[in-house]
Amino acid sequence: MAFVRTNTSRANYETPGELYRDLPRRPGAVPGLWAHQSEMLKTFTSSANEPDVALELPTGTGKTLAGLLIAEWTRRKRRARVIYACPTQQLAHQVAAAAYREGINTSLLVGRHADWPSTEHAAYEAAEAIAVTTYSSIFNSNPQLADADLILFDDAHAGEQYVGEAYSVGLNRWEATAEYTAVLDVIAPALDGVFLERLRSNQPDPGIGKDVQMVVPLRQPDMVAKLDSVLNSFSAPHSYRFSMIRAGLASCLVYVAYSGILIRPYIPPTHQNHLFSDARQRVYLSATLGEDGELERAFGRMSILRLQQPDESTAPRYGRRFFVFPELVEDVDATELSRSIVQAAGKALVLAPRTDTAMGTARALAQPGWPVLGLDHVADSIAPFAELDHGICGLAARYDGLDLPGDSCRLVGLDGVPDQDNLQERFLQSRARAGAALASRVRTRVIQGAGRCTRGPEDTAIVLVLGSDLSRYLTRPEVTDALDSELQAEIRFGRENSQGAEDVLSNIDAFLHQDTDETWRTEAEPALSEYRREMAQRAPDGTDAVLLQTSGGEP
């Protein structure tokens, strides 16, 4: 038997783009780097030693490949461990598959760490492969990944949801009744007497469901100590989450509603997580970074360097979307018009803030005999829905991490304004009216949701804006002005062409059959191009103040 000798690559690549040329790519790999990707990778090289760097590449313009090249370039150049983190297991599988096609070695480490393949785990620790994992593998009470030189966070705009959840204790009234009651007793002295009585009633009054109040335990005598004692008595899974915030419990806020209680700091103490904070560099990848300090607040960082985006002229146009507003069409039932549009498209993905809304709308739009899928059907992969000829899939709060390119689905329905994902957001929206603090997060969810079916430059999809709340939301200048010019043009064009029902259906037909009907190309595209040139993206009022407060400055 011959002894094995491993050949270690000593090639020195000046940029991640240079490395790309020598990768042993497999069938299905992308044909080559776009000009804007090469520009962004060169720009990153000059900031390769910055501790926190953010890159923005629009949906469908090669964000994942750019991230993988940065990861592989760093691993080889520094002979160091690199982690590529995704919000969900589903997205982690997609990234690992993309890396395989490009000839980049990865170790897919998702789920319970006890189930991680030993060979894959060892390959990561030896810095022989990039660890592709989830945010939850990093942000937990006992991370099982060895320290990394570089950690990349894909879909970083989702950080608030996944990082914030890790640093919080959530108690559902019906699933954790005893724990809910115990915490309510501790914070009772800080609550209005009438509100407290309503919370303790087993027969809620009609208005209590929307009410959320905030308690600051540090301002109440002995409340922090009492809260610590109660939370410390809870069993798993609450005990795991409590361990993440216990050291800073005095800085936590308590949001209380009839449906549940949420205990969390406003800014997660990620500095206490050594895997995260001790990394030499953290890179944040997103199609929509924003500019108002939301990214810094979500990840608990004082400052994140945002790389200048490449010249727009070098970036490929992302897929075309046709926004339709059934609620704005006069003299027609909006639901019936929506059903007709879905029938023409053949299938639809429905996204909403809550499961009951998403599934209810999905069932209302489904044609006779069409299957209606929910989260249980696509938890591991979107393939069961993508492979259907006809069907509806309803999902709650899944505005990112889903890829439905080409003909796998050509309609996404957005139902409701996604502005109340948890009790903190409900409080900010309904009580504090903290518009600037929440606005960027809400816009990002709408942008991401609208792009689920346009993953590449050639993709085309209908965006069905469902419900009067979201329809009105997308008419507000302070909302649309903060969007990029392409999206502003698409929304304006969609509103203008959501008039008579017959015209809407005729336009839908032209949009869906661009391969045989020249109407869209000759009439719609020129108008969209003109609108795009007229539009200018503008930072919303309050942006500078929020950014200063996040970084510890004074507005």
Coordinates of C-alpha atoms in Angstrom, one line a residue:
M1 CA 0.0 0.0 0.0
A2 CA 1.4 3.4 -1.0
F3 CA 1.6 6.2 1.5
V4 CA -0.7 9.2 0.7
R5 CA 0.7 12.7 0.3
T6 CA -1.5 15.7 0.0
N7 CA -0.5 18.5 -2.3
T8 CA -1.1 21.9 -0.9
S9 CA -1.7 24.7 -3.3
R10 CA 0.9 27.5 -3.0
A11 CA -0.5 29.7 -5.7
N12 CA -0.8 33.3 -4.6
Y13 CA -3.8 35.2 -6.0
E14 CA -4.0 38.9 -5.6
T15 CA -7.8 39.0 -5.6
P16 CA -10.6 36.5 -5.3
G17 CA -11.4 37.2 -8.9
E18 CA -8.0 35.8 -10.0
L19 CA -8.7 32.6 -8.0
Y20 CA -11.9 32.1 -9.9
R21 CA -10.0 31.4 -13.1
D22 CA -8.3 28.3 -11.6
L23 CA -11.2 26.7 -9.9
P24 CA -12.0 23.1 -11.1
R25 CA -15.6 24.0 -12.0
R26 CA -18.3 21.4 -12.6
P27 CA -21.2 21.3 -15.0
G28 CA -23.8 23.8 -14.0
A29 CA -21.2 26.4 -12.8
V30 CA -21.8 30.0 -13.9
P31 CA -20.1 30.8 -17.3
G32 CA -17.9 33.6 -15.8
L33 CA -17.7 36.6 -13.5
W34 CA -19.7 39.7 -14.4
A35 CA -17.8 43.0 -14.5
H36 CA -19.5 44.3 -11.4
Q37 CA -18.6 41.2 -9.5
S38 CA -14.9 41.6 -10.4
E39 CA -15.1 45.2 -9.4
M40 CA -16.6 44.4 -6.0
L41 CA -14.0 41.7 -5.4
K42 CA -11.2 44.1 -6.2
T43 CA -12.7 46.7 -3.9
F44 CA -12.9 44.1 -1.1
T45 CA -9.3 43.2 -1.5
S46 CA -8.3 46.8 -0.4
S47 CA -10.4 46.3 2.7
A48 CA -9.5 42.7 3.4
N49 CA -8.1 43.6 6.9
E50 CA -11.0 45.7 8.1
P51 CA -12.8 44.0 11.0
D52 CA -16.3 44.5 9.7
V53 CA -17.2 44.9 6.0
A54 CA -20.5 44.9 4.2
L55 CA -21.1 44.1 0.5
E56 CA -24.3 44.9 -1.3
L57 CA -25.1 43.1 -4.5
P58 CA -28.7 43.1 -5.8
T59 CA -30.7 39.9 -6.1
G60 CA -29.7 37.9 -9.1
T61 CA -26.3 39.6 -9.6
G62 CA -24.1 36.9 -8.1
K63 CA -23.9 37.7 -4.4
T64 CA -23.4 34.0 -3.4
L65 CA -20.5 33.4 -5.8
A66 CA -18.8 36.6 -4.7
G67 CA -19.1 35.5 -1.1
L68 CA -17.8 32.1 -1.8
L69 CA -14.8 33.5 -3.7
I70 CA -14.0 35.8 -0.8
A71 CA -14.3 32.8 1.6
E72 CA -12.1 30.5 -0.5
W73 CA -9.5 33.2 -1.3
T74 CA -9.2 34.0 2.5
R75 CA -8.9 30.3 3.4
R76 CA -6.2 29.7 0.9
K77 CA -4.3 32.9 1.3
R78 CA -4.2 32.8 5.1
R79 CA -4.5 29.0 5.5
A80 CA -7.2 29.7 8.0
R81 CA -10.7 28.5 9.0
V82 CA -13.6 30.3 7.3
I83 CA -17.3 30.1 8.1
Y84 CA -20.1 30.9 5.6
A85 CA -23.2 31.4 7.7
C86 CA -26.8 31.4 6.4
P87 CA -30.1 32.3 8.1
T88 CA -31.7 28.9 7.4
Q89 CA -30.7 25.3 6.7
Q90 CA -32.5 25.5 3.4
L91 CA -30.2 28.4 2.2
A92 CA -27.1 26.6 3.6
H93 CA -27.9 23.6 1.4
Q94 CA -28.3 25.9 -1.6
V95 CA -24.9 27.6 -0.9
A96 CA -23.1 24.3 -0.5
A97 CA -24.6 23.1 -3.8
A98 CA -23.4 26.3 -5.5
A99 CA -19.9 25.9 -4.1
Y100 CA -19.8 22.3 -5.3
R101 CA -20.6 23.4 -8.9
E102 CA -17.9 26.0 -8.7
G103 CA -15.2 23.6 -7.4
I104 CA -15.0 25.1 -3.9
N105 CA -14.7 22.6 -1.0
T106 CA -17.2 23.1 1.8
S107 CA -18.3 21.2 4.9
L108 CA -22.0 21.4 5.4
L109 CA -22.6 21.6 9.2
V110 CA -26.2 22.2 9.9
G111 CA -28.7 20.9 12.5
R112 CA -27.6 19.4 15.8
H113 CA -23.8 19.4 16.2
A114 CA -23.9 15.8 17.4
D115 CA -25.1 14.9 13.9
W116 CA -22.4 16.7 12.0
P117 CA -20.4 14.3 9.8
S118 CA -17.0 13.8 11.5
T119 CA -15.0 14.0 8.3
E120 CA -16.7 17.3 7.4
H121 CA -16.2 18.8 10.8
A122 CA -12.5 17.8 10.7
A123 CA -12.1 19.3 7.2
Y124 CA -13.3 22.6 8.6
E125 CA -11.0 22.5 11.6
A126 CA -8.0 21.7 9.4
A127 CA -8.9 24.7 7.3
E128 CA -9.3 22.3 4.3
A129 CA -12.9 23.3 3.6
I130 CA -15.2 26.3 4.3
A131 CA -17.8 25.5 7.0
V132 CA -21.3 26.3 5.5
T133 CA -23.7 26.5 8.5
T134 CA -26.5 28.6 10.0
Y135 CA -26.6 31.7 12.2
S136 CA -27.8 29.5 15.0
S137 CA -24.6 27.5 15.0
I138 CA -22.8 30.7 15.9
F139 CA -25.2 32.5 18.1
N140 CA -26.0 30.0 20.8
S141 CA -25.0 29.4 24.4
N142 CA -22.2 26.9 23.5
P143 CA -21.0 27.1 19.8
Q144 CA -19.3 23.9 18.6
L145 CA -17.3 25.5 15.8
A146 CA -13.6 26.1 16.3
D147 CA -12.6 29.8 16.1
A148 CA -12.5 31.2 12.6
D149 CA -10.4 33.8 10.8
L150 CA -13.3 35.0 8.7
I151 CA -17.1 34.7 9.1
L152 CA -19.4 35.6 6.2
F153 CA -23.0 36.3 6.9
D154 CA -25.2 35.7 3.9
D155 CA -28.6 37.6 3.8
A156 CA -27.2 39.8 6.5
H157 CA -30.4 42.0 6.3
A158 CA -32.1 39.1 8.2
G159 CA -29.7 39.5 11.1
E160 CA -32.3 41.2 13.3
Q161 CA -34.6 38.2 13.1
Y162 CA -32.1 35.5 13.7
V163 CA -29.5 37.1 15.9
G164 CA -32.1 39.0 17.9
E165 CA -34.0 35.8 18.5
A166 CA -30.9 34.1 19.9
Y167 CA -30.6 36.8 22.5
S168 CA -34.1 36.8 23.8
V169 CA -36.5 34.8 25.9
G170 CA -39.9 34.5 24.4
L171 CA -42.8 33.1 26.4
N172 CA -46.0 32.1 24.5
R173 CA -49.1 32.4 26.7
W174 CA -50.5 29.1 25.6
E175 CA -47.4 27.1 25.1
A176 CA -45.6 28.2 28.3
T177 CA -48.4 29.2 30.5
A178 CA -46.6 28.7 33.9
E179 CA -43.5 30.6 32.7
Y180 CA -45.7 33.4 31.3
T181 CA -47.6 33.8 34.6
A182 CA -44.4 33.7 36.7
V183 CA -42.8 36.5 34.7
L184 CA -46.0 38.5 34.6
D185 CA -46.1 38.4 38.5
V186 CA -42.6 39.8 38.6
I187 CA -43.2 42.7 36.2
A188 CA -46.8 43.4 37.5
P189 CA -45.7 46.5 39.7
A190 CA -44.6 48.3 36.5
L191 CA -47.9 47.7 34.6
D192 CA -51.0 49.8 34.5
G193 CA -53.6 48.2 36.8
V194 CA -56.3 47.9 34.2
F195 CA -53.9 46.5 31.6
L196 CA -52.7 43.9 34.2
E197 CA -56.2 42.9 35.0
R198 CA -56.9 42.4 31.3
L199 CA -53.8 40.3 30.9
R200 CA -54.7 38.0 33.8
S201 CA -58.2 37.4 32.5
N202 CA -58.9 34.0 30.9
Q203 CA -61.5 35.7 28.6
P204 CA -59.7 38.4 26.7
D205 CA -61.6 41.5 25.6
P206 CA -61.6 42.3 21.8
G207 CA -59.0 45.1 22.1
I208 CA -56.3 43.4 24.2
G209 CA -54.8 41.4 21.3
K210 CA -53.0 44.4 19.8
D211 CA -51.8 46.1 23.0
V212 CA -48.1 45.8 23.9
Q213 CA -46.4 47.6 26.8
M214 CA -42.7 47.8 27.6
V215 CA -41.2 47.4 31.1
V216 CA -37.6 48.5 32.0
P217 CA -36.7 46.3 34.9
L218 CA -33.7 48.4 35.9
R219 CA -36.0 51.2 36.8
Q220 CA -38.1 49.1 39.3
P221 CA -36.9 48.3 42.8
D222 CA -35.4 44.7 43.0
M223 CA -37.1 43.8 39.7
V224 CA -33.8 42.7 37.9
A225 CA -32.9 40.3 40.8
K226 CA -36.4 38.9 40.9
L227 CA -36.6 38.4 37.2
D228 CA -33.2 36.7 37.3
S229 CA -34.4 34.3 39.9
V230 CA -37.6 33.4 38.0
L231 CA -35.9 33.0 34.6
N232 CA -33.1 30.9 36.2
S233 CA -35.8 28.4 37.3
F234 CA -37.0 27.7 33.8
S235 CA -36.1 24.5 32.0
A236 CA -35.0 24.1 28.4
P237 CA -35.4 25.6 25.8
H238 CA -35.9 28.8 27.8
S239 CA -32.8 28.1 30.0
Y240 CA -30.6 28.1 26.9
R241 CA -31.9 31.5 25.8
F242 CA -31.6 33.0 29.3
S243 CA -28.0 32.0 29.5
M244 CA -27.4 34.2 26.4
I245 CA -28.7 37.4 28.1
R246 CA -28.2 36.7 31.8
A247 CA -25.0 38.7 32.1
G248 CA -26.7 41.8 30.7
L249 CA -30.2 41.2 32.2
A250 CA -30.1 44.7 33.7
S251 CA -30.0 46.1 30.2
C252 CA -32.9 44.1 28.9
L253 CA -36.4 45.3 28.1
V254 CA -39.5 43.3 28.7
Y255 CA -42.3 43.5 26.1
V256 CA -45.6 42.2 27.4
A257 CA -48.9 41.4 25.6
Y258 CA -51.8 39.1 26.1
S259 CA -50.3 36.5 23.6
G260 CA -46.8 36.5 25.2
I261 CA -43.8 38.1 26.8
L262 CA -40.5 38.9 25.2
I263 CA -37.3 39.7 27.2
R264 CA -34.4 41.0 25.2
P265 CA -31.9 43.8 24.9
Y266 CA -32.4 46.4 22.2
I267 CA -28.9 45.7 20.9
P268 CA -27.7 42.0 21.2
P269 CA -24.5 41.6 23.3
T270 CA -22.7 39.7 20.5
H271 CA -19.3 40.9 22.0
Q272 CA -19.8 38.1 24.6
N273 CA -19.8 35.5 21.8
H274 CA -16.1 34.7 21.3
L275 CA -16.6 32.8 18.1
F276 CA -18.2 35.9 16.6
S277 CA -16.2 38.7 18.3
D278 CA -12.7 37.0 18.1
A279 CA -12.9 36.4 14.3
R280 CA -10.3 38.6 12.5
Q281 CA -13.0 39.7 10.1
R282 CA -16.7 39.6 9.6
V283 CA -18.2 40.1 6.2
Y284 CA -21.9 40.9 5.7
L285 CA -23.5 40.0 2.3
S286 CA -26.9 41.4 1.3
A287 CA -29.0 42.5 -1.6
T288 CA -30.4 45.4 0.6
L289 CA -28.0 46.7 3.3
G290 CA -29.7 50.0 4.1
E291 CA -27.9 53.0 5.5
D292 CA -29.5 53.8 8.8
G293 CA -27.5 51.7 11.3
E294 CA -29.9 48.8 11.2
L295 CA -27.1 46.3 10.3
E296 CA -24.9 47.6 13.1
R297 CA -27.7 47.3 15.6
A298 CA -28.7 43.8 14.4
F299 CA -25.2 42.4 14.9
G300 CA -24.2 44.5 17.9
R301 CA -21.3 46.2 16.1
M302 CA -20.2 49.8 16.6
S303 CA -19.2 50.3 13.0
I304 CA -19.4 48.4 9.7
L305 CA -17.6 49.5 6.6
R306 CA -19.9 49.5 3.6
L307 CA -18.0 49.0 0.4
Q308 CA -18.9 51.3 -2.5
Q309 CA -21.1 49.6 -5.0
P310 CA -19.7 49.1 -8.5
D311 CA -20.8 51.4 -11.3
E312 CA -24.4 50.7 -12.1
S313 CA -23.5 50.5 -15.8
T314 CA -21.5 47.3 -15.2
A315 CA -24.2 45.4 -13.2
P316 CA -26.7 43.2 -15.1
R317 CA -30.3 44.1 -14.8
Y318 CA -32.0 41.8 -12.4
G319 CA -35.2 40.0 -13.3
R320 CA -38.3 42.0 -14.4
R321 CA -41.2 42.3 -12.1
F322 CA -44.7 43.4 -12.9
F323 CA -46.4 44.8 -9.8
V324 CA -50.2 44.5 -9.8
F325 CA -52.5 46.2 -7.2
P326 CA -55.9 44.5 -7.2
E327 CA -57.1 46.7 -4.4
L328 CA -56.6 49.8 -6.5
V329 CA -58.7 48.4 -9.4
E330 CA -62.1 50.0 -9.5
D331 CA -65.5 48.2 -9.7
V332 CA -64.1 44.7 -9.2
D333 CA -63.8 42.2 -6.4
A334 CA -60.0 42.2 -5.5
T335 CA -60.0 38.6 -4.5
E336 CA -61.7 37.4 -7.6
L337 CA -59.3 39.4 -9.8
S338 CA -56.4 38.0 -7.8
R339 CA -57.7 34.5 -8.4
S340 CA -57.9 35.1 -12.2
I341 CA -54.3 36.4 -12.2
V342 CA -53.0 33.4 -10.2
Q343 CA -54.9 31.1 -12.6
A344 CA -53.1 32.8 -15.6
A345 CA -49.7 32.4 -13.9
G346 CA -50.3 28.7 -13.1
K347 CA -49.0 28.8 -9.5
A348 CA -48.1 31.2 -6.8
L349 CA -46.0 31.8 -3.7
V350 CA -47.9 33.7 -1.0
L351 CA -45.9 35.5 1.7
A352 CA -47.5 37.2 4.8
P353 CA -46.4 38.2 8.3
R354 CA -48.4 35.4 10.0
T355 CA -49.1 31.8 9.2
D356 CA -52.9 32.1 9.4
T357 CA -52.9 35.0 6.9
A358 CA -50.5 33.2 4.5
M359 CA -52.4 30.0 4.5
G360 CA -55.8 31.7 4.4
T361 CA -54.8 33.7 1.4
A362 CA -53.2 30.7 -0.3
R363 CA -56.4 28.7 0.0
A364 CA -58.5 31.7 -1.2
L365 CA -56.4 32.0 -4.3
A366 CA -56.0 28.3 -5.1
Q367 CA -57.8 27.0 -8.2
P368 CA -60.0 23.8 -7.9
G369 CA -57.8 20.8 -7.5
W370 CA -54.6 22.7 -6.9
P371 CA -52.5 21.6 -3.9
V372 CA -51.9 24.1 -1.1
L373 CA -48.5 23.7 0.6
G374 CA -47.3 25.2 3.8
L375 CA -44.1 25.3 5.9
D376 CA -44.2 21.6 6.7
H377 CA -44.0 20.7 3.0
V378 CA -41.0 22.9 2.3
A379 CA -39.1 23.1 5.6
D380 CA -36.0 21.3 4.2
S381 CA -36.3 22.3 0.5
I382 CA -38.5 24.4 -1.7
A383 CA -38.3 21.7 -4.4
P384 CA -41.7 20.0 -3.5
F385 CA -43.4 23.3 -4.6
A386 CA -41.0 24.3 -7.4
E387 CA -41.6 20.9 -9.1
L388 CA -45.4 21.3 -9.1
D389 CA -47.0 22.2 -12.4
H390 CA -49.8 24.0 -10.5
G391 CA -50.2 24.9 -6.8
I392 CA -50.0 27.5 -4.1
C393 CA -47.4 27.7 -1.3
G394 CA -48.2 29.9 1.7
L395 CA -45.4 30.9 4.1
A396 CA -45.2 33.3 7.1
A397 CA -42.3 35.7 7.5
R398 CA -40.1 33.9 4.9
Y399 CA -39.2 37.0 2.9
D400 CA -35.7 35.7 2.1
G401 CA -33.8 32.5 1.5
L402 CA -36.2 31.1 -1.1
D403 CA -35.1 30.7 -4.7
L404 CA -37.7 30.1 -7.4
P405 CA -36.0 31.0 -10.7
G406 CA -37.1 30.5 -14.3
D407 CA -40.5 28.8 -14.7
S408 CA -40.5 27.2 -11.2
C409 CA -42.9 30.0 -10.2
R410 CA -43.8 33.3 -11.9
L411 CA -46.0 34.9 -9.3
V412 CA -45.3 36.0 -5.7
G413 CA -48.2 37.4 -3.6
L414 CA -47.4 39.8 -0.7
D415 CA -50.2 40.0 1.8
G416 CA -49.9 42.6 4.6
V417 CA -47.2 45.0 5.8
P418 CA -44.4 43.0 7.5
D419 CA -44.0 45.5 10.4
Q420 CA -44.8 43.4 13.5
D421 CA -42.5 40.3 13.4
N422 CA -42.3 40.1 17.2
L423 CA -43.4 41.9 20.3
Q424 CA -40.6 44.4 20.1
E425 CA -41.7 45.4 16.6
R426 CA -45.3 45.5 17.6
F427 CA -44.4 47.9 20.4
L428 CA -42.2 50.1 18.2
Q429 CA -45.0 50.3 15.6
S430 CA -48.1 50.7 17.7
R431 CA -46.8 52.4 20.8
A432 CA -43.5 54.2 20.3
R433 CA -44.2 55.1 16.6
A434 CA -40.5 54.7 16.1
G435 CA -40.7 55.0 12.3
A436 CA -37.0 55.4 11.4
A437 CA -36.0 52.6 13.6
L438 CA -38.3 50.1 12.0
A439 CA -38.9 51.5 8.5
S440 CA -35.7 50.1 7.0
R441 CA -36.4 46.6 8.3
V442 CA -39.9 46.7 6.8
R443 CA -38.8 48.0 3.4
T444 CA -36.1 45.3 3.3
R445 CA -38.7 42.5 3.8
V446 CA -40.9 43.9 1.1
I447 CA -38.0 44.1 -1.3
Q448 CA -36.7 40.6 -0.5
G449 CA -40.2 39.1 -0.8
A450 CA -40.8 40.7 -4.2
G451 CA -37.6 39.2 -5.5
R452 CA -38.3 35.5 -4.6
C453 CA -39.2 34.6 -8.2
T454 CA -36.7 36.8 -10.0
R455 CA -33.3 35.2 -9.2
G456 CA -31.5 36.0 -12.4
P457 CA -31.5 38.6 -15.2
E458 CA -33.7 36.6 -17.5
D459 CA -36.4 35.8 -14.9
T460 CA -39.8 37.5 -15.0
A461 CA -42.5 37.4 -12.4
I462 CA -45.7 39.0 -11.3
V463 CA -45.8 40.6 -7.8
L464 CA -49.3 40.6 -6.6
V465 CA -49.8 43.2 -3.9
L466 CA -52.6 41.9 -1.7
G467 CA -54.6 43.8 1.0
S468 CA -55.3 47.4 1.3
D469 CA -52.6 48.0 4.0
L470 CA -49.7 47.0 1.8
S471 CA -51.2 48.7 -1.2
R472 CA -51.4 52.0 0.6
Y473 CA -47.9 51.4 2.1
L474 CA -46.4 51.2 -1.3
T475 CA -47.9 54.5 -2.3
R476 CA -46.2 56.5 0.4
P477 CA -43.4 58.7 -0.9
E478 CA -41.2 58.2 2.2
V479 CA -41.3 54.5 1.4
T480 CA -40.9 54.5 -2.4
D481 CA -38.2 57.2 -2.4
A482 CA -35.9 55.0 -0.3
L483 CA -36.0 52.2 -2.9
D484 CA -33.6 51.8 -5.8
S485 CA -34.7 53.5 -9.0
E486 CA -35.5 50.2 -10.8
L487 CA -37.9 49.2 -8.1
Q488 CA -39.4 52.6 -7.9
A489 CA -40.1 52.5 -11.6
E490 CA -41.7 49.0 -11.4
I491 CA -44.0 50.1 -8.6
R492 CA -45.0 53.3 -10.3
F493 CA -45.7 51.4 -13.5
G494 CA -47.7 48.8 -11.7
R495 CA -49.9 51.4 -9.9
E496 CA -50.6 53.2 -13.2
N497 CA -51.6 50.0 -14.9
S498 CA -53.8 48.7 -12.1
Q499 CA -56.9 50.4 -13.4
G500 CA -59.7 48.4 -15.2
A501 CA -59.9 44.6 -14.6
E502 CA -60.0 43.8 -18.3
D503 CA -56.8 45.8 -19.0
V504 CA -55.1 44.3 -16.1
L505 CA -55.7 40.7 -17.3
S506 CA -54.7 41.7 -20.8
N507 CA -51.4 43.1 -19.5
I508 CA -50.8 40.0 -17.4
D509 CA -51.2 37.9 -20.5
A510 CA -48.7 40.1 -22.4
F511 CA -46.3 39.9 -19.6
L512 CA -46.5 36.1 -19.2
H513 CA -46.1 35.5 -23.0
Q514 CA -43.2 37.8 -23.9
D515 CA -41.7 35.0 -26.0
T516 CA -44.6 35.3 -28.5
D517 CA -46.2 38.7 -27.7
E518 CA -44.1 41.9 -28.4
T519 CA -46.5 44.2 -26.5
W520 CA -44.5 44.2 -23.2
R521 CA -41.2 44.8 -25.0
T522 CA -42.5 47.6 -27.2
E523 CA -44.8 49.4 -24.8
A524 CA -44.0 48.5 -21.2
E525 CA -40.2 48.4 -21.2
P526 CA -39.7 51.9 -22.8
A527 CA -42.0 53.3 -20.1
L528 CA -40.1 51.5 -17.3
S529 CA -36.7 52.7 -18.7
E530 CA -38.0 56.3 -18.8
Y531 CA -39.3 56.1 -15.2
R532 CA -36.1 54.6 -13.9
R533 CA -34.1 57.5 -15.3
E534 CA -36.4 59.9 -13.6
M535 CA -36.1 58.2 -10.2
A536 CA -33.5 58.9 -7.6
Q537 CA -33.0 56.9 -4.4
R538 CA -33.2 59.1 -1.3
A539 CA -32.3 58.3 2.3
P540 CA -35.4 58.7 4.5
D541 CA -35.7 61.3 7.2
G542 CA -34.2 60.2 10.5
T543 CA -31.5 58.1 9.0
D544 CA -28.6 60.1 10.4
A545 CA -30.1 60.2 13.8
V546 CA -30.6 56.4 14.0
L547 CA -27.1 55.8 12.7
L548 CA -25.6 58.1 15.3
Q549 CA -27.6 56.5 18.2
T550 CA -26.6 53.0 17.1
S551 CA -22.9 53.9 17.0
G552 CA -23.1 55.6 20.4
G553 CA -23.0 59.1 19.2
E554 CA -25.3 62.1 19.7
P555 CA -27.7 63.2 16.9

